[in-house]
Amino acid sequence: MFTTSDLAETASLVGEPARAAMLMALMDGRALTAGELARAAGVTPQTASGHLARMSAAGLLAVHCQGRHHYHRLASPAVARMLESIIEVSQGEPGRPRRAIVTGPRDAAMRAARTCYDHLAGQLGVRLADSLAARGHVELSPEGGAVTDAGIAFFRDFGLGLDAAPGSGKRVFCRPCVDWSERRLHVGGTIGAALAAHCFALGWIRRNERSRTITVTPAGERGFRDTFGA
Amino acid sequence: MFTTSDLAETASLVGEPARAAMLMALMDGRALTAGELARAAGVTPQTASGHLARMSAAGLLAVHCQGRHHYHRLASPAVARMLESIIEVSQGEPGRPRRAIVTGPRDAAMRAARTCYDHLAGQLGVRLADSLAARGHVELSPEGGAVTDAGIAFFRDFGLGLDAAPGSGKRVFCRPCVDWSERRLHVGGTIGAALAAHCFALGWIRRNERSRTITVTPAGERGFRDTFGA
DNA sequence: GACACGTTTCGGGTAGCACCGAAGTCAGCA
DNA sequence: TGCTGACTTCGGTGCTACCCGAAACGTGTC
């Protein structure tokens, strides 16, 4: 069972600016040290330590100690999904315009391409999703998403190891994820994670230091154009 | 764009016991008056009023004034999804047992059958989902869900008006929703909502006053057994 | 119009907690 | 073994906001 106080407890952990900033910093799926998270949240290490201990105890974060560094990461994809859904509500209705924000170059890089827990987001993520949908490889809707039979063959050719056999009748789902900068859907879930991991392995994209942004390499430019037409 | 403070602001609204209790009371999708919500949260009307105003301003609730009663409801399915995802995280890992709670008869009724925003949940919801999955009418996984072609025909025979044409190639998705009492998946999304609405229309189930629980009528017992084998 | 009822606004009391300074613990290194 | 750096624990301070009593507002009823 569960009680409403459990709901409030979890939500109140997220509902504090310093902790929210730490969680957002971890949304790229990497593990960061306590000091890095303290800087990301703009608080002193001792304050951050208390926050991290509480979030770990509540099952929001997982800790991995290595020497004198303590690496923290989101405990599970469910936590990432929770944060996404809160962000979606925070954005309000698309119709109602929110206050404009002066966007610096850093924000431009964020909009261009970034990771969203374990898959690709930003303009790159949306472009890929659009291309995959236009070619009939995936179907995406706010309600859900799935990889078509043609898509399974395509991803297999591309080099992704898919667990489900094409003839098994079992559908490969791709979770639709609302992009908070583009306000459009991109491909998440296991297929999104596998796709992102493969692009990293191919050297098409690489992570930038101290940021959730990613850079598309020249090889990636060619690859995305030739393989995805995007 | 959005900022981390938006995330914290929304989460902090949910992360307060009185407000969380009100939101949970609204999770059945109905609209309740300010006074009813005050009682549900265990606070005075004037305290509840302040909370409701803040949640409405933030876009979590929608208000509908009728005479001297103000009816509040969840502003959108996105809010319901957000609450579900927070609950999912609040429950922790299935492996780690949470503190046992003495469950009274009221809780037993909740576990048996209730509504979850707009669809059926509890043992009834899970039983229906299992039956539909076993017969190949839907496919459900934590990543997503879809109605099969056979399922579309089945639901059409049952009397549900489905928007997507069977031959259009467009998939009808059903959002998987983690049941917080059964810890299993049940059928949500538009198909789940349509299914629940049709069962209400057929008189198979009816709402109980002042509770999210629902009762299966004798006609419903027969109907669920004959039509769904559940 | 007087009254009852549901809801909202205002003001002050209070509890909780986020924050930081200082000190303690632990790992790595010379 | 002493030193440095990363992290945690402890104690005290200050602010936020939750809460309720009192009163005002609007609406439906007699």
Short mmCIF file of C-alpha atoms (C1' of nucleotides) in Angstrom, two decimals:
data_model
loop_
_atom_site.label_atom_id
_atom_site.label_comp_id
_atom_site.label_asym_id
_atom_site.label_seq_id
_atom_site.Cartn_x
_atom_site.Cartn_y
_atom_site.Cartn_z
CA MET A 1 0.00 0.00 0.00
CA PHE A 2 0.94 3.60 0.05
CA THR A 3 -0.30 6.72 1.76
CA THR A 4 -0.77 10.26 0.59
CA SER A 5 2.04 11.30 2.90
CA ASP A 6 4.40 9.16 0.81
CA LEU A 7 3.35 11.17 -2.22
CA ALA A 8 3.94 14.44 -0.40
CA GLU A 9 7.27 13.27 0.95
CA THR A 10 8.64 12.38 -2.48
CA ALA A 11 7.29 15.51 -4.10
CA SER A 12 8.63 17.77 -1.39
CA LEU A 13 12.09 16.33 -2.00
CA VAL A 14 11.87 17.53 -5.59
CA GLY A 15 10.13 20.73 -4.57
CA GLU A 16 13.14 22.53 -3.20
CA PRO A 17 15.26 24.64 -5.56
CA ALA A 18 18.63 23.22 -4.54
CA ARG A 19 17.50 19.62 -4.76
CA ALA A 20 15.63 20.26 -8.00
CA ALA A 21 18.78 21.72 -9.52
CA MET A 22 20.76 18.64 -8.49
CA LEU A 23 18.17 16.31 -9.99
CA MET A 24 18.13 18.29 -13.22
CA ALA A 25 21.92 18.10 -13.36
CA LEU A 26 21.60 14.32 -13.14
CA MET A 27 18.96 14.13 -15.88
CA ASP A 28 21.62 13.27 -18.43
CA GLY A 29 21.99 9.90 -16.75
CA ARG A 30 25.58 10.39 -15.64
CA ALA A 31 26.85 10.06 -12.09
CA LEU A 32 28.22 13.26 -10.54
CA THR A 33 30.19 13.79 -7.35
CA ALA A 34 28.74 15.52 -4.32
CA GLY A 35 30.95 18.56 -4.95
CA GLU A 36 29.85 18.92 -8.56
CA LEU A 37 26.22 18.73 -7.49
CA ALA A 38 26.83 21.32 -4.80
CA ARG A 39 28.19 23.70 -7.41
CA ALA A 40 25.32 22.90 -9.77
CA ALA A 41 22.84 23.79 -7.03
CA GLY A 42 24.74 26.85 -5.84
CA VAL A 43 25.04 25.69 -2.23
CA THR A 44 27.92 24.74 0.03
CA PRO A 45 29.11 21.09 0.13
CA GLN A 46 27.72 20.52 3.61
CA THR A 47 24.28 21.67 2.56
CA ALA A 48 24.43 19.51 -0.54
CA SER A 49 25.50 16.53 1.53
CA GLY A 50 22.37 16.71 3.61
CA HIS A 51 20.16 16.94 0.52
CA LEU A 52 21.90 14.03 -1.17
CA ALA A 53 21.56 11.84 1.91
CA ARG A 54 17.85 12.50 2.08
CA MET A 55 17.29 11.83 -1.61
CA SER A 56 19.28 8.61 -1.41
CA ALA A 57 17.32 7.43 1.61
CA ALA A 58 14.10 8.10 -0.27
CA GLY A 59 15.25 6.03 -3.23
CA LEU A 60 15.58 8.91 -5.65
CA LEU A 61 19.33 8.61 -5.98
CA ALA A 62 21.82 5.79 -6.01
CA VAL A 63 25.30 6.31 -4.62
CA HIS A 64 28.52 4.69 -5.73
CA CYS A 65 31.57 5.41 -3.61
CA GLN A 66 34.94 5.33 -5.27
CA GLY A 67 37.83 6.46 -3.14
CA ARG A 68 36.99 9.78 -1.63
CA HIS A 69 34.52 10.63 -4.34
CA HIS A 70 30.87 9.80 -3.93
CA TYR A 71 29.12 9.46 -7.25
CA HIS A 72 25.40 10.10 -7.28
CA ARG A 73 22.99 9.23 -10.08
CA LEU A 74 19.24 8.89 -10.54
CA ALA A 75 18.20 5.64 -8.91
CA SER A 76 16.04 4.38 -11.76
CA PRO A 77 14.38 5.31 -15.06
CA ALA A 78 11.19 5.74 -13.04
CA VAL A 79 12.76 8.75 -11.33
CA ALA A 80 13.67 10.23 -14.70
CA ARG A 81 10.12 9.66 -15.95
CA MET A 82 8.77 11.34 -12.82
CA LEU A 83 10.93 14.40 -13.38
CA GLU A 84 9.89 14.54 -17.04
CA SER A 85 6.23 14.43 -16.11
CA ILE A 86 6.62 17.20 -13.54
CA ILE A 87 8.44 19.31 -16.12
CA GLU A 88 5.64 18.70 -18.58
CA VAL A 89 3.09 20.03 -16.12
CA SER A 90 5.38 22.91 -15.13
CA GLN A 91 5.41 24.15 -18.69
CA GLY A 92 1.72 24.75 -18.60
CA GLU A 93 -0.52 24.67 -21.62
CA PRO A 94 1.26 25.32 -24.93
CA GLY A 95 -1.34 27.95 -25.66
CA ARG A 96 -0.40 30.13 -22.74
CA PRO A 97 2.93 31.77 -23.49
CA ARG A 98 5.40 31.72 -20.67
CA ARG A 99 7.78 34.49 -19.88
CA ALA A 100 10.51 34.80 -22.47
CA ILE A 101 13.98 34.05 -21.25
CA VAL A 102 17.14 35.57 -22.64
CA THR A 103 18.93 32.58 -24.03
CA GLY A 104 22.68 32.61 -24.10
CA PRO A 105 24.93 30.41 -26.21
CA ARG A 106 24.86 27.74 -23.54
CA ASP A 107 21.10 27.51 -23.85
CA ALA A 108 21.40 27.38 -27.62
CA ALA A 109 23.67 24.36 -27.27
CA MET A 110 21.14 22.78 -24.93
CA ARG A 111 18.37 23.27 -27.44
CA ALA A 112 20.49 21.91 -30.28
CA ALA A 113 21.36 18.53 -28.81
CA ARG A 114 21.46 17.03 -25.35
CA THR A 115 20.78 13.81 -23.52
CA CYS A 116 17.56 13.18 -21.63
CA TYR A 117 18.52 10.58 -19.01
CA ASP A 118 19.48 7.87 -21.48
CA HIS A 119 18.31 9.02 -24.90
CA LEU A 120 18.72 11.95 -27.29
CA ALA A 121 16.73 15.15 -26.96
CA GLY A 122 16.72 18.70 -28.25
CA GLN A 123 16.52 19.58 -31.91
CA LEU A 124 18.60 16.52 -32.79
CA GLY A 125 16.30 14.21 -30.87
CA VAL A 126 13.18 15.70 -32.38
CA ARG A 127 14.65 15.64 -35.90
CA LEU A 128 15.51 11.97 -35.54
CA ALA A 129 12.06 11.20 -34.21
CA ASP A 130 10.42 13.07 -37.07
CA SER A 131 12.54 11.25 -39.63
CA LEU A 132 11.86 7.84 -38.09
CA ALA A 133 8.14 8.57 -37.99
CA ALA A 134 8.04 9.90 -41.57
CA ARG A 135 9.71 6.75 -42.85
CA GLY A 136 7.32 4.54 -40.92
CA HIS A 137 9.94 3.08 -38.65
CA VAL A 138 8.25 4.22 -35.48
CA GLU A 139 4.84 5.49 -34.51
CA LEU A 140 4.72 8.21 -31.89
CA SER A 141 1.81 9.75 -30.08
CA PRO A 142 1.40 11.35 -26.68
CA GLU A 143 -0.33 8.17 -25.58
CA GLY A 144 2.48 5.87 -26.50
CA GLY A 145 4.89 4.77 -29.16
CA ALA A 146 5.97 1.60 -30.94
CA VAL A 147 8.53 0.40 -33.43
CA THR A 148 6.99 -0.97 -36.62
CA ASP A 149 8.10 -4.20 -38.29
CA ALA A 150 9.95 -2.13 -40.87
CA GLY A 151 11.53 -0.20 -38.04
CA ILE A 152 12.75 -3.36 -36.35
CA ALA A 153 14.47 -4.41 -39.56
CA PHE A 154 15.91 -0.92 -39.95
CA PHE A 155 17.30 -0.76 -36.43
CA ARG A 156 18.71 -4.26 -36.79
CA ASP A 157 20.51 -3.27 -39.99
CA PHE A 158 21.77 -0.20 -38.21
CA GLY A 159 23.39 -2.44 -35.64
CA LEU A 160 21.09 -2.38 -32.66
CA GLY A 161 20.61 -5.66 -30.87
CA LEU A 162 16.89 -5.92 -30.27
CA ASP A 163 15.74 -8.52 -27.79
CA ALA A 164 12.32 -9.23 -29.20
CA ALA A 165 12.28 -11.39 -32.29
CA PRO A 166 10.47 -9.79 -35.23
CA GLY A 167 8.09 -12.72 -35.61
CA SER A 168 7.34 -13.11 -31.93
CA GLY A 169 4.41 -10.77 -32.13
CA LYS A 170 5.80 -8.93 -29.15
CA ARG A 171 5.92 -5.26 -29.86
CA VAL A 172 9.00 -3.14 -29.25
CA PHE A 173 7.78 0.00 -27.56
CA CYS A 174 9.42 3.35 -27.62
CA ARG A 175 8.32 5.68 -24.92
CA PRO A 176 7.32 9.12 -26.20
CA CYS A 177 9.09 11.85 -24.26
CA VAL A 178 8.00 15.46 -24.43
CA ASP A 179 10.97 17.65 -25.26
CA TRP A 180 10.96 20.63 -22.91
CA SER A 181 12.78 22.93 -25.30
CA GLU A 182 11.12 21.90 -28.55
CA ARG A 183 7.71 21.04 -27.11
CA ARG A 184 7.64 18.06 -29.42
CA LEU A 185 7.93 14.32 -28.96
CA HIS A 186 11.17 12.44 -29.23
CA VAL A 187 12.05 8.77 -28.90
CA GLY A 188 12.74 7.51 -25.38
CA GLY A 189 12.45 4.15 -23.68
CA THR A 190 14.71 1.20 -24.35
CA ILE A 191 14.84 1.83 -28.08
CA GLY A 192 15.78 5.45 -27.50
CA ALA A 193 18.48 4.44 -25.06
CA ALA A 194 19.87 1.80 -27.42
CA LEU A 195 19.87 4.27 -30.30
CA ALA A 196 21.73 6.90 -28.29
CA ALA A 197 24.26 4.39 -27.00
CA HIS A 198 24.94 3.15 -30.52
CA CYS A 199 25.48 6.68 -31.82
CA PHE A 200 27.99 7.27 -29.03
CA ALA A 201 29.71 3.98 -29.90
CA LEU A 202 29.90 4.93 -33.58
CA GLY A 203 31.53 8.23 -32.66
CA TRP A 204 28.70 10.21 -34.22
CA ILE A 205 28.17 12.22 -31.06
CA ARG A 206 30.19 12.92 -27.95
CA ARG A 207 29.43 14.36 -24.56
CA ASN A 208 30.66 17.81 -23.62
CA GLU A 209 32.31 18.28 -20.27
CA ARG A 210 30.25 19.63 -17.39
CA SER A 211 27.09 19.89 -19.43
CA ARG A 212 24.21 17.82 -20.67
CA THR A 213 24.89 19.08 -24.18
CA ILE A 214 26.36 16.84 -26.84
CA THR A 215 28.22 17.62 -30.03
CA VAL A 216 27.60 15.98 -33.38
CA THR A 217 30.94 15.00 -34.93
CA PRO A 218 31.61 15.35 -38.70
CA ALA A 219 31.17 11.59 -38.97
CA GLY A 220 27.89 12.01 -37.18
CA GLU A 221 26.75 14.72 -39.59
CA ARG A 222 27.30 12.32 -42.47
CA GLY A 223 25.85 9.39 -40.60
CA PHE A 224 22.64 11.11 -39.55
CA ARG A 225 22.20 12.48 -43.06
CA ASP A 226 22.87 9.21 -44.87
CA THR A 227 21.14 6.82 -42.48
CA PHE A 228 18.29 8.91 -41.12
CA GLY A 229 18.02 11.66 -43.70
CA ALA A 230 18.16 14.09 -40.81
CA MET B 1 12.08 27.23 -22.25
CA PHE B 2 11.81 26.33 -18.64
CA THR B 3 13.93 26.69 -15.55
CA THR B 4 14.72 24.38 -12.70
CA SER B 5 12.78 26.69 -10.41
CA ASP B 6 9.65 25.87 -12.40
CA LEU B 7 10.25 22.22 -11.63
CA ALA B 8 10.73 22.98 -7.94
CA GLU B 9 7.68 25.19 -7.83
CA THR B 10 5.37 22.54 -9.27
CA ALA B 11 6.83 19.78 -7.13
CA SER B 12 6.60 21.84 -3.96
CA LEU B 13 2.91 22.33 -4.63
CA VAL B 14 2.46 18.57 -4.56
CA GLY B 15 4.94 18.15 -1.73
CA GLU B 16 2.74 19.40 1.04
CA PRO B 17 0.53 16.91 2.91
CA ALA B 18 -2.68 18.91 2.71
CA ARG B 19 -2.33 19.66 -0.99
CA ALA B 20 -1.22 16.10 -1.74
CA ALA B 21 -4.32 14.79 -0.01
CA MET B 22 -6.51 17.07 -2.10
CA LEU B 23 -4.86 15.98 -5.32
CA MET B 24 -5.25 12.33 -4.37
CA ALA B 25 -8.92 12.92 -3.64
CA LEU B 26 -9.25 14.29 -7.17
CA MET B 27 -7.45 11.35 -8.75
CA ASP B 28 -10.76 9.70 -9.57
CA GLY B 29 -11.33 12.41 -12.15
CA ARG B 30 -14.38 13.91 -10.48
CA ALA B 31 -14.77 17.55 -9.50
CA LEU B 32 -15.10 18.21 -5.79
CA THR B 33 -16.09 21.36 -3.91
CA ALA B 34 -13.66 23.36 -1.83
CA GLY B 35 -15.33 22.18 1.36
CA GLU B 36 -15.12 18.52 0.43
CA LEU B 37 -11.46 18.94 -0.38
CA ALA B 38 -10.88 20.70 2.93
CA ARG B 39 -12.38 17.75 4.77
CA ALA B 40 -10.38 15.30 2.65
CA ALA B 41 -7.19 17.12 3.58
CA GLY B 42 -8.12 17.58 7.23
CA VAL B 43 -7.76 21.36 7.21
CA THR B 44 -10.12 24.26 7.69
CA PRO B 45 -11.92 25.74 4.67
CA GLN B 46 -9.88 28.93 4.72
CA THR B 47 -6.64 26.98 4.64
CA ALA B 48 -7.92 24.82 1.81
CA SER B 49 -8.98 27.89 -0.12
CA GLY B 50 -5.45 29.22 -0.17
CA HIS B 51 -4.07 25.90 -1.34
CA LEU B 52 -6.68 25.57 -4.08
CA ALA B 53 -6.00 29.07 -5.36
CA ARG B 54 -2.31 28.36 -5.63
CA MET B 55 -2.81 25.06 -7.40
CA SER B 56 -5.24 26.63 -9.85
CA ALA B 57 -2.85 29.48 -10.59
CA ALA B 58 -0.11 26.95 -11.28
CA GLY B 59 -2.32 25.07 -13.73
CA LEU B 60 -2.70 21.94 -11.64
CA LEU B 61 -6.40 22.39 -11.08
CA ALA B 62 -9.31 23.71 -13.08
CA VAL B 63 -12.21 25.43 -11.35
CA HIS B 64 -15.84 25.50 -12.33
CA CYS B 65 -18.09 27.78 -10.31
CA GLN B 66 -21.71 26.84 -9.94
CA GLY B 67 -23.71 28.95 -7.55
CA ARG B 68 -21.91 29.15 -4.27
CA HIS B 69 -20.07 25.91 -4.89
CA HIS B 70 -16.66 25.93 -6.52
CA TYR B 71 -15.88 22.64 -8.18
CA HIS B 72 -12.22 21.76 -8.54
CA ARG B 73 -10.77 19.03 -10.72
CA LEU B 74 -7.39 18.04 -12.10
CA ALA B 75 -6.60 20.43 -14.92
CA SER B 76 -5.45 17.79 -17.41
CA PRO B 77 -4.49 14.14 -17.86
CA ALA B 78 -0.90 15.33 -17.70
CA VAL B 79 -1.41 16.23 -14.05
CA ALA B 80 -2.83 12.76 -13.37
CA ARG B 81 0.14 11.17 -15.12
CA MET B 82 2.49 13.30 -13.04
CA LEU B 83 0.86 12.17 -9.82
CA GLU B 84 0.97 8.54 -10.94
CA SER B 85 4.66 8.79 -11.71
CA ILE B 86 5.42 10.34 -8.33
CA ILE B 87 3.44 7.60 -6.63
CA GLU B 88 5.38 5.00 -8.57
CA VAL B 89 8.65 6.42 -7.27
CA SER B 90 7.23 6.81 -3.76
CA GLN B 91 6.57 3.10 -3.56
CA GLY B 92 10.23 2.36 -3.91
CA GLU B 93 11.62 -0.80 -5.42
CA PRO B 94 9.28 -3.78 -5.29
CA GLY B 95 12.11 -5.76 -3.71
CA ARG B 96 12.38 -3.54 -0.68
CA PRO B 97 9.32 -4.12 1.50
CA ARG B 98 7.70 -1.02 2.86
CA ARG B 99 6.15 -0.79 6.27
CA ALA B 100 3.03 -2.86 6.53
CA ILE B 101 -0.16 -0.92 7.03
CA VAL B 102 -3.22 -2.18 8.85
CA THR B 103 -5.83 -2.18 6.16
CA GLY B 104 -9.41 -1.64 7.14
CA PRO B 105 -12.50 -2.52 5.11
CA ARG B 106 -12.33 0.82 3.34
CA ASP B 107 -8.87 -0.04 2.06
CA ALA B 108 -10.10 -3.46 0.99
CA ALA B 109 -12.74 -1.77 -1.15
CA MET B 110 -10.08 0.49 -2.62
CA ARG B 111 -7.95 -2.49 -3.55
CA ALA B 112 -10.91 -4.32 -5.06
CA ALA B 113 -12.03 -1.70 -7.57
CA ARG B 114 -11.56 2.02 -7.99
CA THR B 115 -11.07 4.63 -10.66
CA CYS B 116 -7.69 6.04 -11.55
CA TYR B 117 -8.43 9.48 -13.00
CA ASP B 118 -10.46 8.21 -15.95
CA HIS B 119 -9.96 4.46 -16.12
CA LEU B 120 -10.38 1.38 -13.94
CA ALA B 121 -7.81 0.30 -11.39
CA GLY B 122 -7.46 -2.04 -8.45
CA GLN B 123 -7.99 -5.77 -8.68
CA LEU B 124 -10.75 -5.24 -11.22
CA GLY B 125 -8.53 -3.11 -13.44
CA VAL B 126 -5.64 -5.54 -13.26
CA ARG B 127 -7.93 -8.54 -13.90
CA LEU B 128 -9.35 -6.87 -17.01
CA ALA B 129 -5.87 -5.98 -18.23
CA ASP B 130 -4.65 -9.55 -17.69
CA SER B 131 -7.64 -10.95 -19.55
CA LEU B 132 -7.26 -8.54 -22.45
CA ALA B 133 -3.57 -9.33 -22.69
CA ALA B 134 -4.08 -13.09 -22.46
CA ARG B 135 -6.58 -12.99 -25.31
CA GLY B 136 -4.25 -10.91 -27.44
CA HIS B 137 -6.46 -7.85 -27.49
CA VAL B 138 -3.87 -5.55 -26.01
CA GLU B 139 -0.15 -5.67 -25.41
CA LEU B 140 1.10 -4.15 -22.20
CA SER B 141 4.60 -3.49 -21.01
CA PRO B 142 6.12 -0.92 -18.65
CA GLU B 143 7.45 0.83 -21.75
CA GLY B 144 4.11 1.22 -23.44
CA GLY B 145 0.96 -0.48 -24.60
CA ALA B 146 -1.06 -0.91 -27.75
CA VAL B 147 -4.34 -2.37 -28.91
CA THR B 148 -3.90 -5.17 -31.44
CA ASP B 149 -5.96 -5.48 -34.62
CA ALA B 150 -7.97 -8.24 -32.95
CA GLY B 151 -8.41 -5.95 -29.99
CA ILE B 152 -9.75 -3.15 -32.13
CA ALA B 153 -12.37 -5.49 -33.55
CA PHE B 154 -13.18 -6.74 -30.07
CA PHE B 155 -13.62 -3.28 -28.61
CA ARG B 156 -15.70 -2.22 -31.60
CA ASP B 157 -18.00 -5.21 -31.10
CA PHE B 158 -18.20 -4.33 -27.43
CA GLY B 159 -19.53 -0.93 -28.42
CA LEU B 160 -16.60 1.42 -28.10
CA GLY B 161 -16.30 4.08 -30.78
CA LEU B 162 -12.68 4.07 -31.78
CA ASP B 163 -11.46 7.04 -33.76
CA ALA B 164 -8.66 5.39 -35.68
CA ALA B 165 -9.78 3.22 -38.56
CA PRO B 166 -8.47 -0.35 -38.33
CA GLY B 167 -6.83 -0.20 -41.73
CA SER B 168 -5.30 3.22 -41.31
CA GLY B 169 -2.11 1.78 -39.94
CA LYS B 170 -2.40 4.17 -37.04
CA ARG B 171 -2.02 2.35 -33.82
CA VAL B 172 -4.40 2.75 -30.93
CA PHE B 173 -2.27 3.08 -27.85
CA CYS B 174 -3.20 2.21 -24.34
CA ARG B 175 -1.08 3.78 -21.71
CA PRO B 176 0.20 1.31 -19.12
CA CYS B 177 -0.50 2.55 -15.62
CA VAL B 178 1.16 1.03 -12.59
CA ASP B 179 -1.45 0.07 -10.04
CA TRP B 180 -0.33 1.29 -6.63
CA SER B 181 -2.20 -1.36 -4.69
CA GLU B 182 -1.62 -4.35 -6.96
CA ARG B 183 1.81 -3.32 -8.20
CA ARG B 184 0.79 -4.52 -11.64
CA LEU B 185 -0.09 -2.83 -14.90
CA HIS B 186 -3.59 -1.91 -15.92
CA VAL B 187 -5.03 -0.26 -19.00
CA GLY B 188 -5.03 3.54 -19.06
CA GLY B 189 -4.98 6.13 -21.79
CA THR B 190 -7.84 6.88 -24.13
CA ILE B 191 -8.77 3.24 -24.53
CA GLY B 192 -8.83 2.75 -20.77
CA ALA B 193 -11.00 5.83 -20.36
CA ALA B 194 -13.39 4.72 -23.11
CA LEU B 195 -13.62 1.25 -21.61
CA ALA B 196 -14.41 2.59 -18.14
CA ALA B 197 -16.98 5.06 -19.48
CA HIS B 198 -18.73 2.29 -21.42
CA CYS B 199 -18.87 0.03 -18.37
CA PHE B 200 -20.49 2.87 -16.42
CA ALA B 201 -22.95 3.42 -19.28
CA LEU B 202 -23.84 -0.26 -19.34
CA GLY B 203 -24.55 -0.19 -15.63
CA TRP B 204 -21.87 -2.77 -14.93
CA ILE B 205 -20.22 -0.59 -12.35
CA ARG B 206 -21.26 2.42 -10.32
CA ARG B 207 -19.44 4.98 -8.23
CA ASN B 208 -19.75 4.96 -4.47
CA GLU B 209 -20.42 8.22 -2.70
CA ARG B 210 -17.51 10.10 -1.18
CA SER B 211 -14.94 7.57 -2.29
CA ARG B 212 -12.91 6.57 -5.27
CA THR B 213 -14.16 3.03 -4.90
CA ILE B 214 -16.61 1.54 -7.33
CA THR B 215 -19.00 -1.37 -7.03
CA VAL B 216 -19.55 -4.06 -9.62
CA THR B 217 -23.27 -4.62 -10.13
CA PRO B 218 -24.77 -8.10 -10.66
CA ALA B 219 -25.11 -7.20 -14.35
CA GLY B 220 -21.46 -6.27 -14.28
CA GLU B 221 -20.46 -9.58 -12.72
CA ARG B 222 -22.14 -11.39 -15.59
CA GLY B 223 -20.85 -8.97 -18.18
CA PHE B 224 -17.23 -9.09 -17.10
CA ARG B 225 -17.40 -12.89 -16.90
CA ASP B 226 -19.10 -13.38 -20.26
CA THR B 227 -17.32 -10.69 -22.25
CA PHE B 228 -13.90 -10.60 -20.67
CA GLY B 229 -13.76 -13.94 -18.88
CA ALA B 230 -12.73 -12.01 -15.81
"C1'" DG C 1 -34.85 41.93 2.99
"C1'" DA C 2 -33.02 38.83 6.48
"C1'" DC C 3 -30.72 34.77 7.03
"C1'" DA C 4 -27.80 30.68 6.13
"C1'" DC C 5 -24.14 28.71 3.75
"C1'" DG C 6 -19.90 28.16 1.06
"C1'" DT C 7 -15.92 30.51 0.00
"C1'" DT C 8 -12.39 33.96 0.23
"C1'" DT C 9 -9.28 37.56 2.37
"C1'" DC C 10 -6.56 39.30 6.16
"C1'" DG C 11 -3.47 39.06 10.14
"C1'" DG C 12 -0.57 37.01 13.45
"C1'" DG C 13 1.46 32.88 15.71
"C1'" DT C 14 4.36 29.09 15.14
"C1'" DA C 15 6.84 25.08 13.47
"C1'" DG C 16 9.80 23.32 10.27
"C1'" DC C 17 13.82 23.35 7.56
"C1'" DA C 18 17.26 25.26 4.49
"C1'" DC C 19 21.56 27.32 5.14
"C1'" DC C 20 26.27 27.98 6.68
"C1'" DG C 21 30.49 27.85 10.08
"C1'" DA C 22 33.15 24.75 12.51
"C1'" DA C 23 34.73 20.39 13.50
"C1'" DG C 24 35.13 15.39 12.54
"C1'" DT C 25 35.83 11.22 9.37
"C1'" DC C 26 37.94 8.84 5.68
"C1'" DA C 27 40.79 7.93 1.48
"C1'" DG C 28 44.88 8.85 -1.08
"C1'" DC C 29 49.72 10.32 -1.22
"C1'" DA C 30 54.50 11.38 -0.11
"C1'" DT D 1 53.02 9.35 9.72
"C1'" DG D 2 51.63 13.78 8.54
"C1'" DC D 3 49.26 16.32 4.91
"C1'" DT D 4 45.67 17.39 1.53
"C1'" DG D 5 41.22 17.03 -0.34
"C1'" DA D 6 36.36 15.21 -0.51
"C1'" DC D 7 32.70 14.43 2.20
"C1'" DT D 8 29.87 14.23 6.40
"C1'" DT D 9 28.05 15.54 11.08
"C1'" DC D 10 26.74 18.95 14.42
"C1'" DG D 11 24.83 23.30 16.24
"C1'" DG D 12 22.82 27.60 15.78
"C1'" DT D 13 20.32 31.16 12.99
"C1'" DG D 14 16.94 33.05 10.09
"C1'" DC D 15 13.34 32.80 6.90
"C1'" DT D 16 9.54 30.73 4.71
"C1'" DA D 17 4.86 29.28 4.71
"C1'" DC D 18 1.45 26.49 6.81
"C1'" DC D 19 -2.24 27.09 9.82
"C1'" DC D 20 -6.28 28.95 12.09
"C1'" DG D 21 -9.48 32.86 14.09
"C1'" DA D 22 -12.04 36.65 12.60
"C1'" DA D 23 -14.34 39.01 9.23
"C1'" DA D 24 -15.90 40.13 4.49
"C1'" DC D 25 -17.96 38.65 0.09
"C1'" DG D 26 -21.50 36.31 -2.99
"C1'" DT D 27 -25.08 33.34 -3.67
"C1'" DG D 28 -29.25 30.85 -2.83
"C1'" DT D 29 -33.34 30.45 0.33
"C1'" DC D 30 -37.15 31.65 3.29
#
